Amino acid sequence: MKPQGLFLGYVAAALLGLGAGAASAKTIEAVASFTVLADVVSQVGGDHVHVISLVPPNGDPHEFEPSPDDAKNLKAADLTFLSGEGLEGWFERLVKASGSEKKPVIVSTGIKTRTMEDDGKTITDPHVWNSAANVIVWVANIEKALAAADPEDAADFKANAARYTTDLRELNAYAHTKIDAVPRARRKILTSHDAFGYFGREYGVTFLSPLGISTETEASAADVAKLIEQIKKEQVKVYFFENSNDPRLVEQVAKATGAQAGGELYVEALSKADGPAPTYAKMFRYNVDQLTAAMSK
Ligand SMILES: [Zn+2]
């Protein structure tokens, strides 16, 4: 019996070896909820991961109508990445439509979140990525999930994560340096919706907006009137459009207060490849440059 057991052991080892070799040659098929996250996943995954974003470039991640193709992609994916904290309210419906049974990876786990009052309710602000410091937490969570799914390539994921974390630390320092140079009284900006809470907290800028945390809720006439009062009182001079949602309300408020257009910000969606914000790093730097230029005028 003994020699036979040994032989079987060899066969099992050979099969395991083969299996591991095949896994390493294989590319992980990943789905990410929106473009900002898809880019960060692909920075950490490198050549070993193919990433599809469900919400397209310039799309609104709060309000999204998934297509049958999205359901197919979700079902076929080895890994699914969500930011979490209430951003992807549409995801549960998509899971049901797809029949997928895999649990998504929630990359914002471990981030020190902030809460806000929205229609009398206290809710968590989902826009964590607008602070580069928070994206470092995303990277650690993504690396862990990729290494668990594809242990053969764990060393590569670790190296990619370390390199990209260095980039993020530099971006964070860049934002601090540029914004520290703007006098505090001038660091006030009007935007369409409340997507810069984490940016404001990290870098010391006040953002005011007619829409709450999510683009799904509508601002009441009373909310808008109150905001106009506040903007006049605090002498907010600049307003920004957002690439991923309707500019009419912010234009209306700006008109009533005399605030000047500062340009467009990329708040929760990357641009297309030929636009100014095709990656998270470019998006973040672009926003910092636009904001500091407007506040310094
Ligand atoms: Zn948002």
PDB file of C-alpha atoms and ligand atoms in Angstrom:
ATOM      1  CA  MET A   1       0.000   0.000   0.000  1.00  0.00           C
ATOM      2  CA  LYS A   2       2.763   2.361   0.878  1.00  0.00           C
ATOM      3  CA  PRO A   3       4.433   2.700  -2.548  1.00  0.00           C
ATOM      4  CA  GLN A   4       1.041   3.182  -4.150  1.00  0.00           C
ATOM      5  CA  GLY A   5       0.195   5.955  -1.668  1.00  0.00           C
ATOM      6  CA  LEU A   6       3.466   7.631  -2.500  1.00  0.00           C
ATOM      7  CA  PHE A   7       2.707   7.337  -6.206  1.00  0.00           C
ATOM      8  CA  LEU A   8      -0.733   8.892  -5.705  1.00  0.00           C
ATOM      9  CA  GLY A   9       0.971  11.662  -3.759  1.00  0.00           C
ATOM     10  CA  TYR A  10       3.205  12.392  -6.744  1.00  0.00           C
ATOM     11  CA  VAL A  11       0.224  12.435  -9.099  1.00  0.00           C
ATOM     12  CA  ALA A  12      -1.628  14.842  -6.795  1.00  0.00           C
ATOM     13  CA  ALA A  13       1.443  17.089  -6.560  1.00  0.00           C
ATOM     14  CA  ALA A  14       1.845  17.077 -10.343  1.00  0.00           C
ATOM     15  CA  LEU A  15      -1.825  17.952 -10.815  1.00  0.00           C
ATOM     16  CA  LEU A  16      -1.603  20.728  -8.235  1.00  0.00           C
ATOM     17  CA  GLY A  17       1.488  22.047  -9.961  1.00  0.00           C
ATOM     18  CA  LEU A  18      -0.275  22.044 -13.305  1.00  0.00           C
ATOM     19  CA  GLY A  19      -3.305  23.762 -11.796  1.00  0.00           C
ATOM     20  CA  ALA A  20      -1.196  26.507 -10.258  1.00  0.00           C
ATOM     21  CA  GLY A  21       0.675  27.033 -13.526  1.00  0.00           C
ATOM     22  CA  ALA A  22      -2.591  27.435 -15.423  1.00  0.00           C
ATOM     23  CA  ALA A  23      -3.955  29.881 -12.818  1.00  0.00           C
ATOM     24  CA  SER A  24      -0.914  32.121 -13.158  1.00  0.00           C
ATOM     25  CA  ALA A  25      -1.241  32.283 -16.963  1.00  0.00           C
ATOM     26  CA  LYS A  26      -4.899  33.169 -16.662  1.00  0.00           C
ATOM     27  CA  THR A  27      -6.083  36.772 -16.496  1.00  0.00           C
ATOM     28  CA  ILE A  28      -8.524  37.672 -13.688  1.00  0.00           C
ATOM     29  CA  GLU A  29     -11.773  39.027 -15.110  1.00  0.00           C
ATOM     30  CA  ALA A  30     -12.828  41.876 -12.812  1.00  0.00           C
ATOM     31  CA  VAL A  31     -15.826  44.200 -12.755  1.00  0.00           C
ATOM     32  CA  ALA A  32     -15.725  47.552 -10.950  1.00  0.00           C
ATOM     33  CA  SER A  33     -18.799  49.668 -10.248  1.00  0.00           C
ATOM     34  CA  PHE A  34     -17.478  52.932 -11.707  1.00  0.00           C
ATOM     35  CA  THR A  35     -14.539  54.279 -13.705  1.00  0.00           C
ATOM     36  CA  VAL A  36     -12.560  55.788 -10.813  1.00  0.00           C
ATOM     37  CA  LEU A  37     -12.466  52.413  -9.053  1.00  0.00           C
ATOM     38  CA  ALA A  38     -11.840  50.497 -12.301  1.00  0.00           C
ATOM     39  CA  ASP A  39      -8.669  52.543 -12.846  1.00  0.00           C
ATOM     40  CA  VAL A  40      -7.354  51.899  -9.329  1.00  0.00           C
ATOM     41  CA  VAL A  41      -8.056  48.146  -9.678  1.00  0.00           C
ATOM     42  CA  SER A  42      -6.136  48.075 -12.946  1.00  0.00           C
ATOM     43  CA  GLN A  43      -3.201  49.996 -11.388  1.00  0.00           C
ATOM     44  CA  VAL A  44      -2.873  47.263  -8.748  1.00  0.00           C
ATOM     45  CA  GLY A  45      -3.733  44.350 -11.037  1.00  0.00           C
ATOM     46  CA  GLY A  46      -1.434  45.295 -13.913  1.00  0.00           C
ATOM     47  CA  ASP A  47      -1.187  42.652 -16.660  1.00  0.00           C
ATOM     48  CA  HIS A  48      -2.870  39.973 -14.563  1.00  0.00           C
ATOM     49  CA  VAL A  49      -6.284  41.661 -14.407  1.00  0.00           C
ATOM     50  CA  HIS A  50      -8.776  42.762 -17.034  1.00  0.00           C
ATOM     51  CA  VAL A  51     -11.232  45.324 -15.599  1.00  0.00           C
ATOM     52  CA  ILE A  52     -14.639  46.402 -16.887  1.00  0.00           C
ATOM     53  CA  SER A  53     -16.389  49.455 -15.388  1.00  0.00           C
ATOM     54  CA  LEU A  54     -20.183  49.150 -15.113  1.00  0.00           C
ATOM     55  CA  VAL A  55     -20.895  52.919 -15.045  1.00  0.00           C
ATOM     56  CA  PRO A  56     -19.222  54.397 -18.162  1.00  0.00           C
ATOM     57  CA  PRO A  57     -16.861  57.429 -18.363  1.00  0.00           C
ATOM     58  CA  ASN A  58     -18.676  60.695 -17.466  1.00  0.00           C
ATOM     59  CA  GLY A  59     -21.515  58.595 -15.955  1.00  0.00           C
ATOM     60  CA  ASP A  60     -23.296  59.191 -12.633  1.00  0.00           C
ATOM     61  CA  PRO A  61     -22.502  56.323 -10.200  1.00  0.00           C
ATOM     62  CA  HIS A  62     -25.521  57.079  -7.952  1.00  0.00           C
ATOM     63  CA  GLU A  63     -28.104  56.746 -10.687  1.00  0.00           C
ATOM     64  CA  PHE A  64     -27.385  53.990 -13.141  1.00  0.00           C
ATOM     65  CA  GLU A  65     -29.547  51.765 -15.320  1.00  0.00           C
ATOM     66  CA  PRO A  66     -27.626  48.512 -15.815  1.00  0.00           C
ATOM     67  CA  SER A  67     -28.040  46.786 -19.190  1.00  0.00           C
ATOM     68  CA  PRO A  68     -28.318  43.029 -19.927  1.00  0.00           C
ATOM     69  CA  ASP A  69     -24.613  43.178 -20.934  1.00  0.00           C
ATOM     70  CA  ASP A  70     -23.731  44.492 -17.457  1.00  0.00           C
ATOM     71  CA  ALA A  71     -25.563  41.505 -15.928  1.00  0.00           C
ATOM     72  CA  LYS A  72     -23.626  39.143 -18.225  1.00  0.00           C
ATOM     73  CA  ASN A  73     -20.293  40.747 -17.313  1.00  0.00           C
ATOM     74  CA  LEU A  74     -21.091  40.558 -13.605  1.00  0.00           C
ATOM     75  CA  LYS A  75     -22.027  36.876 -13.836  1.00  0.00           C
ATOM     76  CA  ALA A  76     -18.818  36.069 -15.761  1.00  0.00           C
ATOM     77  CA  ALA A  77     -16.475  38.039 -13.468  1.00  0.00           C
ATOM     78  CA  ASP A  78     -14.009  36.345 -11.104  1.00  0.00           C
ATOM     79  CA  LEU A  79     -14.080  39.413  -8.833  1.00  0.00           C
ATOM     80  CA  THR A  80     -16.402  42.390  -8.405  1.00  0.00           C
ATOM     81  CA  PHE A  81     -15.284  45.624  -6.743  1.00  0.00           C
ATOM     82  CA  LEU A  82     -17.605  48.201  -5.181  1.00  0.00           C
ATOM     83  CA  SER A  83     -16.689  51.378  -3.330  1.00  0.00           C
ATOM     84  CA  GLY A  84     -19.555  50.862  -0.858  1.00  0.00           C
ATOM     85  CA  GLU A  85     -20.903  53.258   1.814  1.00  0.00           C
ATOM     86  CA  GLY A  86     -24.185  53.600  -0.094  1.00  0.00           C
ATOM     87  CA  LEU A  87     -22.768  54.758  -3.434  1.00  0.00           C
ATOM     88  CA  GLU A  88     -24.028  51.893  -5.593  1.00  0.00           C
ATOM     89  CA  GLY A  89     -27.740  51.765  -4.693  1.00  0.00           C
ATOM     90  CA  TRP A  90     -28.478  50.035  -8.033  1.00  0.00           C
ATOM     91  CA  PHE A  91     -26.116  47.099  -7.441  1.00  0.00           C
ATOM     92  CA  GLU A  92     -28.518  44.775  -5.598  1.00  0.00           C
ATOM     93  CA  ARG A  93     -30.963  44.895  -8.511  1.00  0.00           C
ATOM     94  CA  LEU A  94     -28.158  44.060 -10.931  1.00  0.00           C
ATOM     95  CA  VAL A  95     -27.041  41.113  -8.777  1.00  0.00           C
ATOM     96  CA  LYS A  96     -30.583  39.715  -8.873  1.00  0.00           C
ATOM     97  CA  ALA A  97     -30.829  40.185 -12.641  1.00  0.00           C
ATOM     98  CA  SER A  98     -27.451  38.517 -13.213  1.00  0.00           C
ATOM     99  CA  GLY A  99     -27.876  35.495 -10.934  1.00  0.00           C
ATOM    100  CA  SER A 100     -24.325  36.076  -9.669  1.00  0.00           C
ATOM    101  CA  GLU A 101     -23.636  34.506  -6.275  1.00  0.00           C
ATOM    102  CA  LYS A 102     -20.161  35.868  -5.574  1.00  0.00           C
ATOM    103  CA  LYS A 103     -19.746  38.456  -2.837  1.00  0.00           C
ATOM    104  CA  PRO A 104     -18.379  41.800  -4.035  1.00  0.00           C
ATOM    105  CA  VAL A 105     -15.190  43.277  -2.542  1.00  0.00           C
ATOM    106  CA  ILE A 106     -16.039  46.540  -0.729  1.00  0.00           C
ATOM    107  CA  VAL A 107     -12.871  48.618  -1.154  1.00  0.00           C
ATOM    108  CA  SER A 108     -13.804  51.460   1.227  1.00  0.00           C
ATOM    109  CA  THR A 109     -13.789  49.110   4.236  1.00  0.00           C
ATOM    110  CA  GLY A 110     -11.474  50.604   6.865  1.00  0.00           C
ATOM    111  CA  ILE A 111     -11.771  54.228   5.728  1.00  0.00           C
ATOM    112  CA  LYS A 112     -12.688  56.738   8.436  1.00  0.00           C
ATOM    113  CA  THR A 113     -15.989  57.875   6.928  1.00  0.00           C
ATOM    114  CA  ARG A 114     -17.850  61.123   7.534  1.00  0.00           C
ATOM    115  CA  THR A 115     -21.585  61.520   7.981  1.00  0.00           C
ATOM    116  CA  MET A 116     -23.910  64.244   6.813  1.00  0.00           C
ATOM    117  CA  GLU A 117     -27.471  65.370   7.351  1.00  0.00           C
ATOM    118  CA  ASP A 118     -29.547  64.708   4.260  1.00  0.00           C
ATOM    119  CA  ASP A 119     -33.319  65.379   4.425  1.00  0.00           C
ATOM    120  CA  GLY A 120     -33.253  65.064   8.205  1.00  0.00           C
ATOM    121  CA  LYS A 121     -31.433  61.724   8.073  1.00  0.00           C
ATOM    122  CA  THR A 122     -27.817  61.091   9.048  1.00  0.00           C
ATOM    123  CA  ILE A 123     -26.134  59.242   6.203  1.00  0.00           C
ATOM    124  CA  THR A 124     -22.581  58.229   5.336  1.00  0.00           C
ATOM    125  CA  ASP A 125     -20.852  60.302   2.667  1.00  0.00           C
ATOM    126  CA  PRO A 126     -19.815  57.812  -0.041  1.00  0.00           C
ATOM    127  CA  HIS A 127     -17.353  60.086  -1.963  1.00  0.00           C
ATOM    128  CA  VAL A 128     -14.247  58.770  -0.196  1.00  0.00           C
ATOM    129  CA  TRP A 129     -11.946  58.859  -3.266  1.00  0.00           C
ATOM    130  CA  ASN A 130     -11.853  62.659  -3.439  1.00  0.00           C
ATOM    131  CA  SER A 131      -9.186  62.446  -0.732  1.00  0.00           C
ATOM    132  CA  ALA A 132      -6.066  60.739  -2.121  1.00  0.00           C
ATOM    133  CA  ALA A 133      -5.284  59.516   1.414  1.00  0.00           C
ATOM    134  CA  ASN A 134      -8.447  57.366   1.343  1.00  0.00           C
ATOM    135  CA  VAL A 135      -7.499  55.760  -1.970  1.00  0.00           C
ATOM    136  CA  ILE A 136      -4.427  54.299  -0.230  1.00  0.00           C
ATOM    137  CA  VAL A 137      -6.936  52.209   1.805  1.00  0.00           C
ATOM    138  CA  TRP A 138      -8.665  51.149  -1.430  1.00  0.00           C
ATOM    139  CA  VAL A 139      -5.317  49.950  -2.786  1.00  0.00           C
ATOM    140  CA  ALA A 140      -4.617  47.787   0.274  1.00  0.00           C
ATOM    141  CA  ASN A 141      -8.085  46.177   0.035  1.00  0.00           C
ATOM    142  CA  ILE A 142      -7.735  45.600  -3.716  1.00  0.00           C
ATOM    143  CA  GLU A 143      -4.285  44.028  -3.302  1.00  0.00           C
ATOM    144  CA  LYS A 144      -5.617  41.654  -0.637  1.00  0.00           C
ATOM    145  CA  ALA A 145      -8.551  40.541  -2.820  1.00  0.00           C
ATOM    146  CA  LEU A 146      -6.406  40.038  -5.934  1.00  0.00           C
ATOM    147  CA  ALA A 147      -3.757  38.077  -4.033  1.00  0.00           C
ATOM    148  CA  ALA A 148      -6.454  35.807  -2.579  1.00  0.00           C
ATOM    149  CA  ALA A 149      -7.934  35.185  -6.041  1.00  0.00           C
ATOM    150  CA  ASP A 150      -4.570  34.667  -7.755  1.00  0.00           C
ATOM    151  CA  PRO A 151      -1.881  33.755  -5.172  1.00  0.00           C
ATOM    152  CA  GLU A 152       0.676  32.942  -7.903  1.00  0.00           C
ATOM    153  CA  ASP A 153       0.847  36.623  -8.837  1.00  0.00           C
ATOM    154  CA  ALA A 154       0.728  38.001  -5.281  1.00  0.00           C
ATOM    155  CA  ALA A 155       4.282  39.375  -5.501  1.00  0.00           C
ATOM    156  CA  ASP A 156       3.360  41.422  -8.577  1.00  0.00           C
ATOM    157  CA  PHE A 157       0.221  42.786  -6.906  1.00  0.00           C
ATOM    158  CA  LYS A 158       2.297  43.732  -3.885  1.00  0.00           C
ATOM    159  CA  ALA A 159       4.868  45.572  -6.030  1.00  0.00           C
ATOM    160  CA  ASN A 160       2.156  47.371  -8.045  1.00  0.00           C
ATOM    161  CA  ALA A 161       0.330  48.381  -4.859  1.00  0.00           C
ATOM    162  CA  ALA A 162       3.545  49.725  -3.305  1.00  0.00           C
ATOM    163  CA  ARG A 163       4.397  51.761  -6.410  1.00  0.00           C
ATOM    164  CA  TYR A 164       0.887  53.175  -6.737  1.00  0.00           C
ATOM    165  CA  THR A 165       0.707  53.977  -3.004  1.00  0.00           C
ATOM    166  CA  THR A 166       3.845  56.080  -3.444  1.00  0.00           C
ATOM    167  CA  ASP A 167       2.098  57.940  -6.298  1.00  0.00           C
ATOM    168  CA  LEU A 168      -0.938  58.538  -4.069  1.00  0.00           C
ATOM    169  CA  ARG A 169       1.209  59.878  -1.223  1.00  0.00           C
ATOM    170  CA  GLU A 170       2.796  62.304  -3.694  1.00  0.00           C
ATOM    171  CA  LEU A 171      -0.645  63.389  -4.942  1.00  0.00           C
ATOM    172  CA  ASN A 172      -1.803  63.924  -1.366  1.00  0.00           C
ATOM    173  CA  ALA A 173       1.264  66.039  -0.593  1.00  0.00           C
ATOM    174  CA  TYR A 174       0.770  67.972  -3.867  1.00  0.00           C
ATOM    175  CA  ALA A 175      -2.814  68.896  -2.878  1.00  0.00           C
ATOM    176  CA  HIS A 176      -1.755  69.970   0.621  1.00  0.00           C
ATOM    177  CA  THR A 177       1.049  72.160  -0.720  1.00  0.00           C
ATOM    178  CA  LYS A 178      -1.090  73.847  -3.380  1.00  0.00           C
ATOM    179  CA  ILE A 179      -4.094  74.468  -1.126  1.00  0.00           C
ATOM    180  CA  ASP A 180      -2.013  75.550   1.890  1.00  0.00           C
ATOM    181  CA  ALA A 181      -0.813  78.424  -0.302  1.00  0.00           C
ATOM    182  CA  VAL A 182      -4.390  79.757  -0.722  1.00  0.00           C
ATOM    183  CA  PRO A 183      -5.564  82.085   2.097  1.00  0.00           C
ATOM    184  CA  ARG A 184      -8.157  80.302   4.262  1.00  0.00           C
ATOM    185  CA  ALA A 185     -10.888  82.928   3.699  1.00  0.00           C
ATOM    186  CA  ARG A 186     -10.779  82.208  -0.022  1.00  0.00           C
ATOM    187  CA  ARG A 187     -11.149  78.441   0.206  1.00  0.00           C
ATOM    188  CA  LYS A 188     -14.893  78.347  -0.556  1.00  0.00           C
ATOM    189  CA  ILE A 189     -16.425  76.740  -3.616  1.00  0.00           C
ATOM    190  CA  LEU A 190     -19.948  76.148  -4.960  1.00  0.00           C
ATOM    191  CA  THR A 191     -20.530  72.799  -6.732  1.00  0.00           C
ATOM    192  CA  SER A 192     -23.583  70.851  -8.024  1.00  0.00           C
ATOM    193  CA  HIS A 193     -23.702  68.208  -5.302  1.00  0.00           C
ATOM    194  CA  ASP A 194     -21.890  67.345  -2.101  1.00  0.00           C
ATOM    195  CA  ALA A 195     -19.069  65.204  -3.504  1.00  0.00           C
ATOM    196  CA  PHE A 196     -16.082  66.977  -1.923  1.00  0.00           C
ATOM    197  CA  GLY A 197     -16.658  66.390   1.793  1.00  0.00           C
ATOM    198  CA  TYR A 198     -13.534  64.215   2.151  1.00  0.00           C
ATOM    199  CA  PHE A 199     -11.527  66.593  -0.019  1.00  0.00           C
ATOM    200  CA  GLY A 200     -12.676  69.492   2.193  1.00  0.00           C
ATOM    201  CA  ARG A 201     -11.822  67.635   5.390  1.00  0.00           C
ATOM    202  CA  GLU A 202      -8.362  66.531   4.204  1.00  0.00           C
ATOM    203  CA  TYR A 203      -7.218  69.734   2.499  1.00  0.00           C
ATOM    204  CA  GLY A 204      -9.202  72.445   4.315  1.00  0.00           C
ATOM    205  CA  VAL A 205     -11.680  73.730   1.704  1.00  0.00           C
ATOM    206  CA  THR A 206     -15.395  74.513   2.232  1.00  0.00           C
ATOM    207  CA  PHE A 207     -17.818  73.260  -0.439  1.00  0.00           C
ATOM    208  CA  LEU A 208     -21.443  74.363  -0.737  1.00  0.00           C
ATOM    209  CA  SER A 209     -23.976  72.714  -3.048  1.00  0.00           C
ATOM    210  CA  PRO A 210     -27.699  72.702  -3.869  1.00  0.00           C
ATOM    211  CA  LEU A 211     -27.914  68.900  -4.048  1.00  0.00           C
ATOM    212  CA  GLY A 212     -27.159  66.683  -1.083  1.00  0.00           C
ATOM    213  CA  ILE A 213     -24.845  63.710  -0.934  1.00  0.00           C
ATOM    214  CA  SER A 214     -26.552  61.844  -3.738  1.00  0.00           C
ATOM    215  CA  THR A 215     -27.689  63.110  -7.128  1.00  0.00           C
ATOM    216  CA  GLU A 216     -30.778  60.909  -6.584  1.00  0.00           C
ATOM    217  CA  THR A 217     -32.372  63.434  -4.187  1.00  0.00           C
ATOM    218  CA  GLU A 218     -33.808  66.710  -5.452  1.00  0.00           C
ATOM    219  CA  ALA A 219     -33.213  70.070  -3.821  1.00  0.00           C
ATOM    220  CA  SER A 220     -36.364  71.858  -2.651  1.00  0.00           C
ATOM    221  CA  ALA A 221     -37.009  75.524  -3.445  1.00  0.00           C
ATOM    222  CA  ALA A 222     -36.482  76.307   0.252  1.00  0.00           C
ATOM    223  CA  ASP A 223     -33.086  74.505   0.211  1.00  0.00           C
ATOM    224  CA  VAL A 224     -32.006  76.516  -2.812  1.00  0.00           C
ATOM    225  CA  ALA A 225     -33.133  79.815  -1.251  1.00  0.00           C
ATOM    226  CA  LYS A 226     -31.199  78.968   1.933  1.00  0.00           C
ATOM    227  CA  LEU A 227     -28.097  78.117  -0.062  1.00  0.00           C
ATOM    228  CA  ILE A 228     -28.266  81.411  -1.975  1.00  0.00           C
ATOM    229  CA  GLU A 229     -28.413  83.283   1.354  1.00  0.00           C
ATOM    230  CA  GLN A 230     -25.426  81.334   2.670  1.00  0.00           C
ATOM    231  CA  ILE A 231     -23.351  81.919  -0.457  1.00  0.00           C
ATOM    232  CA  LYS A 232     -23.980  85.669  -0.303  1.00  0.00           C
ATOM    233  CA  LYS A 233     -23.157  85.799   3.396  1.00  0.00           C
ATOM    234  CA  GLU A 234     -19.950  83.772   3.098  1.00  0.00           C
ATOM    235  CA  GLN A 235     -18.974  85.519  -0.136  1.00  0.00           C
ATOM    236  CA  VAL A 236     -18.385  82.394  -2.181  1.00  0.00           C
ATOM    237  CA  LYS A 237     -17.054  83.695  -5.490  1.00  0.00           C
ATOM    238  CA  VAL A 238     -16.539  80.638  -7.683  1.00  0.00           C
ATOM    239  CA  TYR A 239     -18.711  77.763  -8.810  1.00  0.00           C
ATOM    240  CA  PHE A 240     -17.886  74.583 -10.731  1.00  0.00           C
ATOM    241  CA  PHE A 241     -19.783  72.259 -13.021  1.00  0.00           C
ATOM    242  CA  GLU A 242     -19.395  68.504 -12.666  1.00  0.00           C
ATOM    243  CA  ASN A 243     -18.725  66.227 -15.623  1.00  0.00           C
ATOM    244  CA  SER A 244     -21.261  63.618 -14.513  1.00  0.00           C
ATOM    245  CA  ASN A 245     -24.430  65.558 -13.753  1.00  0.00           C
ATOM    246  CA  ASP A 246     -26.903  68.248 -14.757  1.00  0.00           C
ATOM    247  CA  PRO A 247     -25.493  71.813 -14.479  1.00  0.00           C
ATOM    248  CA  ARG A 248     -28.798  73.738 -14.448  1.00  0.00           C
ATOM    249  CA  LEU A 249     -29.311  74.028 -10.700  1.00  0.00           C
ATOM    250  CA  VAL A 250     -25.786  75.190  -9.935  1.00  0.00           C
ATOM    251  CA  GLU A 251     -26.095  77.718 -12.780  1.00  0.00           C
ATOM    252  CA  GLN A 252     -29.322  79.044 -11.292  1.00  0.00           C
ATOM    253  CA  VAL A 253     -27.724  79.452  -7.854  1.00  0.00           C
ATOM    254  CA  ALA A 254     -24.629  81.062  -9.349  1.00  0.00           C
ATOM    255  CA  LYS A 255     -26.764  83.576 -11.239  1.00  0.00           C
ATOM    256  CA  ALA A 256     -28.618  84.565  -8.092  1.00  0.00           C
ATOM    257  CA  THR A 257     -25.411  85.073  -6.114  1.00  0.00           C
ATOM    258  CA  GLY A 258     -23.020  86.504  -8.697  1.00  0.00           C
ATOM    259  CA  ALA A 259     -20.535  83.598  -8.345  1.00  0.00           C
ATOM    260  CA  GLN A 260     -18.288  83.150 -11.393  1.00  0.00           C
ATOM    261  CA  ALA A 261     -17.791  79.936 -13.363  1.00  0.00           C
ATOM    262  CA  GLY A 262     -14.520  78.245 -12.416  1.00  0.00           C
ATOM    263  CA  GLY A 263     -14.741  75.407 -14.943  1.00  0.00           C
ATOM    264  CA  GLU A 264     -15.532  71.720 -14.690  1.00  0.00           C
ATOM    265  CA  LEU A 265     -14.567  69.222 -11.995  1.00  0.00           C
ATOM    266  CA  TYR A 266     -14.345  65.444 -12.327  1.00  0.00           C
ATOM    267  CA  VAL A 267     -16.041  64.368  -9.118  1.00  0.00           C
ATOM    268  CA  GLU A 268     -17.103  60.744  -9.503  1.00  0.00           C
ATOM    269  CA  ALA A 269     -16.380  59.689 -13.087  1.00  0.00           C
ATOM    270  CA  LEU A 270     -13.272  59.721 -15.229  1.00  0.00           C
ATOM    271  CA  SER A 271     -13.275  61.396 -18.635  1.00  0.00           C
ATOM    272  CA  LYS A 272     -12.860  59.403 -21.834  1.00  0.00           C
ATOM    273  CA  ALA A 273      -9.265  58.516 -22.770  1.00  0.00           C
ATOM    274  CA  ASP A 274      -8.756  61.757 -24.742  1.00  0.00           C
ATOM    275  CA  GLY A 275     -10.204  63.998 -21.964  1.00  0.00           C
ATOM    276  CA  PRO A 276      -8.348  65.704 -19.084  1.00  0.00           C
ATOM    277  CA  ALA A 277      -9.090  62.992 -16.472  1.00  0.00           C
ATOM    278  CA  PRO A 278      -8.628  59.503 -17.981  1.00  0.00           C
ATOM    279  CA  THR A 279      -7.067  58.085 -14.767  1.00  0.00           C
ATOM    280  CA  TYR A 280      -7.686  58.711 -11.062  1.00  0.00           C
ATOM    281  CA  ALA A 281      -4.263  60.354 -10.642  1.00  0.00           C
ATOM    282  CA  LYS A 282      -4.941  62.728 -13.550  1.00  0.00           C
ATOM    283  CA  MET A 283      -8.467  63.439 -12.305  1.00  0.00           C
ATOM    284  CA  PHE A 284      -7.282  64.296  -8.805  1.00  0.00           C
ATOM    285  CA  ARG A 285      -4.462  66.539  -9.994  1.00  0.00           C
ATOM    286  CA  TYR A 286      -6.766  68.239 -12.504  1.00  0.00           C
ATOM    287  CA  ASN A 287      -9.320  69.012  -9.766  1.00  0.00           C
ATOM    288  CA  VAL A 288      -6.651  70.380  -7.430  1.00  0.00           C
ATOM    289  CA  ASP A 289      -5.257  72.610 -10.190  1.00  0.00           C
ATOM    290  CA  GLN A 290      -8.715  73.869 -11.232  1.00  0.00           C
ATOM    291  CA  LEU A 291      -9.778  74.580  -7.646  1.00  0.00           C
ATOM    292  CA  THR A 292      -6.588  76.329  -6.569  1.00  0.00           C
ATOM    293  CA  ALA A 293      -6.495  78.451  -9.742  1.00  0.00           C
ATOM    294  CA  ALA A 294     -10.096  79.575  -9.113  1.00  0.00           C
ATOM    295  CA  MET A 295      -9.588  80.255  -5.396  1.00  0.00           C
ATOM    296  CA  SER A 296      -6.395  82.232  -6.058  1.00  0.00           C
ATOM    297  CA  LYS A 297      -8.012  84.666  -8.519  1.00  0.00           C
TER     298      LYS A 297
HETATM  299 ZN    ZN B   1     -21.916  61.903  -5.841  1.00  0.00          ZN
END
